[in-house]
PDB file of C-alpha atoms in Angstrom:
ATOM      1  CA  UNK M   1     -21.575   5.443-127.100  1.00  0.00           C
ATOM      2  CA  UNK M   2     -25.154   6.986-125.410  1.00  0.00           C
ATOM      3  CA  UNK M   3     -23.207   9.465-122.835  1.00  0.00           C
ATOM      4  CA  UNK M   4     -26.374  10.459-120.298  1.00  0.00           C
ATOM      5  CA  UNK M   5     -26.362  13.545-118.137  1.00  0.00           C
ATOM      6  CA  UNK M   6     -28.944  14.018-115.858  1.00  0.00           C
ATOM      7  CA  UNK M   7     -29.376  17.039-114.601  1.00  0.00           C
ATOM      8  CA  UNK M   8     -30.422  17.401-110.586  1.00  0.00           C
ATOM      9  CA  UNK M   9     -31.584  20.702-109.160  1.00  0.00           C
ATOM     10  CA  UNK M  10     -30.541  19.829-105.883  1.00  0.00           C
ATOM     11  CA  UNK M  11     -32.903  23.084-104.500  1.00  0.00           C
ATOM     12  CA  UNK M  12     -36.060  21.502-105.448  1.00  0.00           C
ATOM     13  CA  UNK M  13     -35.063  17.886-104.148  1.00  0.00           C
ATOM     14  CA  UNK M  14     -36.866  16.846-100.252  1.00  0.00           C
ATOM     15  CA  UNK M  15     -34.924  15.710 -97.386  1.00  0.00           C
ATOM     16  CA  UNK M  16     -33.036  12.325 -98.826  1.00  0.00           C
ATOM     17  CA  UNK M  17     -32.400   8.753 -97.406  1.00  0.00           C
ATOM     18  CA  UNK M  18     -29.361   8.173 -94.949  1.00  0.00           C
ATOM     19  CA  UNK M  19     -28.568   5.190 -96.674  1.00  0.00           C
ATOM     20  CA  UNK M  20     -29.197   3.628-100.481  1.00  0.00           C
ATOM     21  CA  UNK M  21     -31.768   1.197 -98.150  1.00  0.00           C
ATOM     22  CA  UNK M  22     -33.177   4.767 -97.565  1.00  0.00           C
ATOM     23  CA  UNK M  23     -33.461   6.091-100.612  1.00  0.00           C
ATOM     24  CA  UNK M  24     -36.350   8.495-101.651  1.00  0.00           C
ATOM     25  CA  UNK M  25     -37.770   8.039-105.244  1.00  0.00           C
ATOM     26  CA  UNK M  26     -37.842  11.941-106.796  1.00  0.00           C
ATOM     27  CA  UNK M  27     -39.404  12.426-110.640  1.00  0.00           C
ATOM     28  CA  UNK M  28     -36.920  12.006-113.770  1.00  0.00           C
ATOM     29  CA  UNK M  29     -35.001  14.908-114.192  1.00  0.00           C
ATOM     30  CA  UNK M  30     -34.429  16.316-117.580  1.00  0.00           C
ATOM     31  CA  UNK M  31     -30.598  15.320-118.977  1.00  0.00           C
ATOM     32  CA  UNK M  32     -28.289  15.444-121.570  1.00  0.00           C
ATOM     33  CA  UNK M  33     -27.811  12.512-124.525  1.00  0.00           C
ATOM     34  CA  UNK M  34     -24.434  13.030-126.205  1.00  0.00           C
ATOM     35  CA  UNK M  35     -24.907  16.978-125.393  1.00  0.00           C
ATOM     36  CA  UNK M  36     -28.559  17.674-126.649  1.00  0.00           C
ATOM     37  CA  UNK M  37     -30.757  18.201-123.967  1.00  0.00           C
ATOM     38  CA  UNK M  38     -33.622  16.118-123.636  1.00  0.00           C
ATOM     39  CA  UNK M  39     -37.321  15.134-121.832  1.00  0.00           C
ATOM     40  CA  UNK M  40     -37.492  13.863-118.552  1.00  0.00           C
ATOM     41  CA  UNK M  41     -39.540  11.417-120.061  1.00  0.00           C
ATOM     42  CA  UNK M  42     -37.463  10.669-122.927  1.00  0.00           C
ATOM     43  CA  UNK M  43     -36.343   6.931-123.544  1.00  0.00           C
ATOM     44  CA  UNK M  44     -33.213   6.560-124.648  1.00  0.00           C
ATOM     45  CA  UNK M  45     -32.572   4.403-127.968  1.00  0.00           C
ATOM     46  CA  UNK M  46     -29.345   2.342-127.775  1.00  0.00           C
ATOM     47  CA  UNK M  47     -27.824  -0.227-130.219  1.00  0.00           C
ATOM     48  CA  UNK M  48     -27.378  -3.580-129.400  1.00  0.00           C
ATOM     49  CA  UNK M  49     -24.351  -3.879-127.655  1.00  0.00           C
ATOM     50  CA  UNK M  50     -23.555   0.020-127.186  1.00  0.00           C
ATOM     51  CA  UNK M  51     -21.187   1.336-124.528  1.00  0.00           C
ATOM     52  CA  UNK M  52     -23.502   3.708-121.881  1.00  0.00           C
ATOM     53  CA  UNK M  53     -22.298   6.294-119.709  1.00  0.00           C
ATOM     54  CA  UNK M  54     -24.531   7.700-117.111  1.00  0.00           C
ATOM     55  CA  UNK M  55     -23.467  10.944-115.178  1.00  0.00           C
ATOM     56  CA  UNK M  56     -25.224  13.288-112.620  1.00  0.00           C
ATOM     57  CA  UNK M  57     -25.074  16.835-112.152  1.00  0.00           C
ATOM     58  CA  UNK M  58     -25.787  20.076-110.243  1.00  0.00           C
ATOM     59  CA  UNK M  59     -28.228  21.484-112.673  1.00  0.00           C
ATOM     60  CA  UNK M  60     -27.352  25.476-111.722  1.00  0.00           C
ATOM     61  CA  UNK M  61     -23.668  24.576-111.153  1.00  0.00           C
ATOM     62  CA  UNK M  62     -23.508  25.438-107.199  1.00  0.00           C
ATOM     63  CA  UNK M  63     -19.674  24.155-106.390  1.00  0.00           C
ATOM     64  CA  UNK M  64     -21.441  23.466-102.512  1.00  0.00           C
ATOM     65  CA  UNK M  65     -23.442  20.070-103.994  1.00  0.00           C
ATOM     66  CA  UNK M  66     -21.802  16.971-105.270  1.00  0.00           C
ATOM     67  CA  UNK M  67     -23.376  14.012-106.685  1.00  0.00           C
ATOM     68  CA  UNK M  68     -22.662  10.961-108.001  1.00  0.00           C
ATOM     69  CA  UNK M  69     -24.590   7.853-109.732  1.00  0.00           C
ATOM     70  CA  UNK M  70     -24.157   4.850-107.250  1.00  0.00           C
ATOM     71  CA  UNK M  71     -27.057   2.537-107.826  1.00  0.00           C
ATOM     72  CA  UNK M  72     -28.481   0.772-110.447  1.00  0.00           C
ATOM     73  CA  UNK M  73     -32.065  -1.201-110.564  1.00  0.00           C
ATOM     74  CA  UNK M  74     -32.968  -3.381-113.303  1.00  0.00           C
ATOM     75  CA  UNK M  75     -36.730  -3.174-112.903  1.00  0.00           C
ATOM     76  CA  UNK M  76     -38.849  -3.950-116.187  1.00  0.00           C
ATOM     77  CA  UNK M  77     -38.153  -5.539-119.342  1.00  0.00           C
ATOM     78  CA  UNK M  78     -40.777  -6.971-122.070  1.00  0.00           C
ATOM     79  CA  UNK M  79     -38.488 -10.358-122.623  1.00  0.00           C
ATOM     80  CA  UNK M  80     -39.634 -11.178-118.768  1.00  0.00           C
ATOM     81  CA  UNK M  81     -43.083 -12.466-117.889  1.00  0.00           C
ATOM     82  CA  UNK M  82     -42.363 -11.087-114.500  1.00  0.00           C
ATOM     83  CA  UNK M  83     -40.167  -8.029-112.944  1.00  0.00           C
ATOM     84  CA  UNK M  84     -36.547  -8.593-113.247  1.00  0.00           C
ATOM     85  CA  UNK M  85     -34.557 -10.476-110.841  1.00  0.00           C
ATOM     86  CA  UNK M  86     -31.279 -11.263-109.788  1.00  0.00           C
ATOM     87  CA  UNK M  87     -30.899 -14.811-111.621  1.00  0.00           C
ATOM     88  CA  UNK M  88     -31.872 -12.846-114.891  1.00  0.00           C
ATOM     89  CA  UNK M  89     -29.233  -9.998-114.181  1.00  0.00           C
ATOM     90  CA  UNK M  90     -26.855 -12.946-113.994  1.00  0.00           C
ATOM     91  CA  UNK M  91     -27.622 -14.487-117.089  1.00  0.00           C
ATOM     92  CA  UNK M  92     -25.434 -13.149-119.796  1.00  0.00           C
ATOM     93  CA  UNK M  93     -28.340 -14.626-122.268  1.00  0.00           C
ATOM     94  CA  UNK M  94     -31.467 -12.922-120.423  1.00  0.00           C
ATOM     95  CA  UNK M  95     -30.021  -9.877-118.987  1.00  0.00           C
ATOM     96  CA  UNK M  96     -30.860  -6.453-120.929  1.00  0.00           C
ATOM     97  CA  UNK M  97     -27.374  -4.949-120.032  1.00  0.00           C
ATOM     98  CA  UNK M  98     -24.275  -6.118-118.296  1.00  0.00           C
ATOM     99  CA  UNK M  99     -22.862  -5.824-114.460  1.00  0.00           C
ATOM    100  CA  UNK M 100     -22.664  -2.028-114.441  1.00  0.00           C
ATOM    101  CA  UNK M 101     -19.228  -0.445-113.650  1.00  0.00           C
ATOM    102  CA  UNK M 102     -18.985   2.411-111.314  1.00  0.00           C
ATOM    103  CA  UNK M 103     -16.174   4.689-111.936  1.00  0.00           C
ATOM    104  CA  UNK M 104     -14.278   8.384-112.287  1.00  0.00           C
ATOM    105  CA  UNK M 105     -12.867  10.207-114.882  1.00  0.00           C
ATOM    106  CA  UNK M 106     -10.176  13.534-113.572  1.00  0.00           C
ATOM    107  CA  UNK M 107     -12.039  16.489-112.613  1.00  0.00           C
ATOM    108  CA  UNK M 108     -11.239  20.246-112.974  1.00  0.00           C
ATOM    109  CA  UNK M 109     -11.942  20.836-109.113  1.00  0.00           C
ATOM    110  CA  UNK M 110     -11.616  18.944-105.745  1.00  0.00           C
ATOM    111  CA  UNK M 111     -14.673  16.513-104.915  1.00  0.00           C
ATOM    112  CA  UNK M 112     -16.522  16.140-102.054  1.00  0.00           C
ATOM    113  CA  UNK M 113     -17.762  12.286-102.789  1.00  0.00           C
ATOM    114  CA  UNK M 114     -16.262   9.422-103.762  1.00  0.00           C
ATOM    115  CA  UNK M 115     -16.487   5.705-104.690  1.00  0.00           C
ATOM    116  CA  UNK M 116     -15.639   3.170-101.822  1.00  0.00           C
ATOM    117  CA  UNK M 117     -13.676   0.423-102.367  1.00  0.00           C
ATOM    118  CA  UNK M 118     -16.638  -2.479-102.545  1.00  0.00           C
ATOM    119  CA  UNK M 119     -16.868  -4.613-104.873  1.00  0.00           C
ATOM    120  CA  UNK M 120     -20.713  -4.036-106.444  1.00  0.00           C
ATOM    121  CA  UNK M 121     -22.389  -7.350-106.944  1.00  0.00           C
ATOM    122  CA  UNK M 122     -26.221  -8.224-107.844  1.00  0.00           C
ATOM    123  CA  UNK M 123     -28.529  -7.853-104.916  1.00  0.00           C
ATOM    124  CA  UNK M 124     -32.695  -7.201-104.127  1.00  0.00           C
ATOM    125  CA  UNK M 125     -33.554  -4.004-103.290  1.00  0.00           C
ATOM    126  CA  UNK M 126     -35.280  -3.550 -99.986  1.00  0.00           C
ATOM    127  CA  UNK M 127     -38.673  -5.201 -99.342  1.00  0.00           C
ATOM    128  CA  UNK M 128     -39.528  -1.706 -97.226  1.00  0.00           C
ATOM    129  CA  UNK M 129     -39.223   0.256-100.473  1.00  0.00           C
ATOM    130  CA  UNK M 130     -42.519   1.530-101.578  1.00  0.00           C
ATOM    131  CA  UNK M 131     -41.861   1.461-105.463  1.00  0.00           C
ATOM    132  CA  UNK M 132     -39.882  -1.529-106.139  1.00  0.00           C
ATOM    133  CA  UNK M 133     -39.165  -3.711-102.991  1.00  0.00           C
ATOM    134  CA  UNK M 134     -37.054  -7.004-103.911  1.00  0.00           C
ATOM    135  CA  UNK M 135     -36.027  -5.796-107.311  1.00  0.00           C
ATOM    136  CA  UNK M 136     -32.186  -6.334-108.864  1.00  0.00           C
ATOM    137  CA  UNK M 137     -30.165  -3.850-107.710  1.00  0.00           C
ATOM    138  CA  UNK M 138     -26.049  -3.221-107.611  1.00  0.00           C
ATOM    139  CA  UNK M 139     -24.911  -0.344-105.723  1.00  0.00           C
ATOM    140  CA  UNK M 140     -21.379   1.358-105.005  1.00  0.00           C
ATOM    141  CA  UNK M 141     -20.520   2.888-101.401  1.00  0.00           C
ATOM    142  CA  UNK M 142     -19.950   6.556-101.233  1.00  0.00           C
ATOM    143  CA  UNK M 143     -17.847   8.435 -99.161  1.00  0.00           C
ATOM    144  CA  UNK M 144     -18.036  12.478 -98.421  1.00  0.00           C
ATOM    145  CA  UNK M 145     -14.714  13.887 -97.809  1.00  0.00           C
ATOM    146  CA  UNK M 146     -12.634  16.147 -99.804  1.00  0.00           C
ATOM    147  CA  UNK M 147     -11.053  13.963-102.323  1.00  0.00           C
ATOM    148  CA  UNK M 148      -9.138  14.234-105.598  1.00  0.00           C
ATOM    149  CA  UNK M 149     -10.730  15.692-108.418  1.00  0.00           C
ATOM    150  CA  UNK M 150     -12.711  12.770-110.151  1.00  0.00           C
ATOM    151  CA  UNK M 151     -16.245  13.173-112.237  1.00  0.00           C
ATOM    152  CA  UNK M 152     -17.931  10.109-110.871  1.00  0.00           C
ATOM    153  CA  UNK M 153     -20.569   7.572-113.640  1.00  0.00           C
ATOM    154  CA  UNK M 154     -21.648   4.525-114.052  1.00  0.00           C
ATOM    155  CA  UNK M 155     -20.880   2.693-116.972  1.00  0.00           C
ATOM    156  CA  UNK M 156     -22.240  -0.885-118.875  1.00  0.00           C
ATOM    157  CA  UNK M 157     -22.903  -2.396-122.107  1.00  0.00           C
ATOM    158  CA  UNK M 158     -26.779  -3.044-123.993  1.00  0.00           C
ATOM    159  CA  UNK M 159     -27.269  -6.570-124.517  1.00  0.00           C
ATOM    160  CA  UNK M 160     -26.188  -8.027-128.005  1.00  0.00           C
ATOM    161  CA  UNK M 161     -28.646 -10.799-127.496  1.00  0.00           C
ATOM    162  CA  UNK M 162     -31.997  -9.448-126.524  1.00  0.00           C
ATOM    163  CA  UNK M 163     -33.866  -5.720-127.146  1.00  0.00           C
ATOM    164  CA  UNK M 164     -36.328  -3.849-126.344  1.00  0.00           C
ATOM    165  CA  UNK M 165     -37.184  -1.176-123.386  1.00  0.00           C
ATOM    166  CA  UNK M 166     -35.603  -1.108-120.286  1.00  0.00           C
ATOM    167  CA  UNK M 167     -37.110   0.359-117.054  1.00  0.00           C
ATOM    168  CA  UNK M 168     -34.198   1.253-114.504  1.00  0.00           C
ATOM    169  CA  UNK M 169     -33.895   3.146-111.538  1.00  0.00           C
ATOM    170  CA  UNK M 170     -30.551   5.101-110.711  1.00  0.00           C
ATOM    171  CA  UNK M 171     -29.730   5.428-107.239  1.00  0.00           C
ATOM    172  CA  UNK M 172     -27.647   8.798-106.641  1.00  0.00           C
ATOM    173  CA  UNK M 173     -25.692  10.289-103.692  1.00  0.00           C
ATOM    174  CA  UNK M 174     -25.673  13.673-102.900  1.00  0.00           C
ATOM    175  CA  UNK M 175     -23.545  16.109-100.656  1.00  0.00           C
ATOM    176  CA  UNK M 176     -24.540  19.296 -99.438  1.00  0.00           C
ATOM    177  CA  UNK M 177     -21.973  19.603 -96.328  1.00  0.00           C
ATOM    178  CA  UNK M 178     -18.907  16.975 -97.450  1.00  0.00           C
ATOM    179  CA  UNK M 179     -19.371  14.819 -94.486  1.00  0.00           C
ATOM    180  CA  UNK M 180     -23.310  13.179 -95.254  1.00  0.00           C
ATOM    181  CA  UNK M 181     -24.613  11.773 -97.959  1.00  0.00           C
ATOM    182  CA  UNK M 182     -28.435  11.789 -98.982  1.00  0.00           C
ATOM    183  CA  UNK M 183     -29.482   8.816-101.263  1.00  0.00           C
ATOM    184  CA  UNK M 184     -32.596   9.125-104.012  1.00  0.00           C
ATOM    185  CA  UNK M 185     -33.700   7.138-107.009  1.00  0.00           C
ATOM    186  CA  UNK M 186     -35.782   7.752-110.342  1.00  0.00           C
ATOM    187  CA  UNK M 187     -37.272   5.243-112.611  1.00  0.00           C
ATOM    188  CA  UNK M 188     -36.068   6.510-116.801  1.00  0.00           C
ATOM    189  CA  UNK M 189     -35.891   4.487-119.669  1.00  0.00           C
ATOM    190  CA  UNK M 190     -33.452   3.088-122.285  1.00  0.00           C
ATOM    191  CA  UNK M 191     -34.667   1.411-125.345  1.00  0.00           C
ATOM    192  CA  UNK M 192     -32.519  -1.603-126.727  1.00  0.00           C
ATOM    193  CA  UNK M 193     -31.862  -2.560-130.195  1.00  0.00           C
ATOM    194  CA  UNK M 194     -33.672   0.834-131.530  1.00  0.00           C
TER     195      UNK M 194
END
């Protein structure tokens, strides 16, 4: 399992989107593979078929700022002549991963965001977006409110069928107050089959 932790300085991020049609691309932050900290710009080598878990987190730890991973866009892969759409991300034979899974694991601390109770299907990112307008995208509503104590992620599988490198963006949701949530996106990497 490839267990990704990216860590968001939530001091040095601008003004976010009010919604996840809103959201404001930011650079890749630096994170943590499997506890070993890595390059913004590294890409991340998966097995075919490997289990991934993708977290995010305060990077300096201030208890005020939750986050949580609530968007995923499939955006380049080299098997496609063209950008990624939502017909490919619904072919189990073309798709680089499967439908993501957004989830919690038990926290040590109350939350102040939370999953919604949507069900997250396949849809096209907004054509007002100005990197990636009408790309594959599935996205979880967030809540801020004092909630139980969960460690929010989004979780999927790497193809077993096709490889090779995957350009995503992750759509996160951020909490400063526990009543708003700001929305941003960065573009990393994962590398199938490596």
């Amino acid at each position: 399992m490839a267990k990704i932790v990216f860590l968001i300085d939530s001091s040095a991020l601008p003004k976010g989107g009010a919604s996840v049609n809103t959201a404001v691309p930011v650079k890749h932050p630096p994170f943590l593979l499997n506890d070993n900290l890595q390059d913004p710009e590294f890409k991340v080598p998966v097995a075919k078929g490997e289990d991934i878990q993708i977290y995010t987190e305060e990077k300096n730890h201030l208890t005020s700022v939750k986050l949580a991973p609530n968007g995923f866009i499939a955006h380049t892969f080299p098997n496609q002549n063209t950008q990624l759409t939502v017909a490919v991300m619904k072919d189990s034979s073309k798709r680089p991963i499967d439908i993501p899974n957004f989830d919690m694991d038990p926290g040590p601390v109350p939350d102040f965001i939370a999953f919604g109770d949507d069900d997250a299907q396949w849809t096209q990112t907004p054509p007002s977006w100005s990197n990636w307008p009408n790309n594959p995208l599935i996205d979880q509503g967030l809540t801020a409110s004092l909630t139980r104590s969960y460690i929010p992620y989004v979780t999927f599988h790497a193809s077993t069928i096709v490889s090779g490198e995957l350009q995503y963006g992750l759509v996160f949701g951020l909490t400063r107050d526990g009543a708003t949530v700001e929305y941003f996106y960065f573009d990393p990497f994962i590398v199938i089959g490596s």
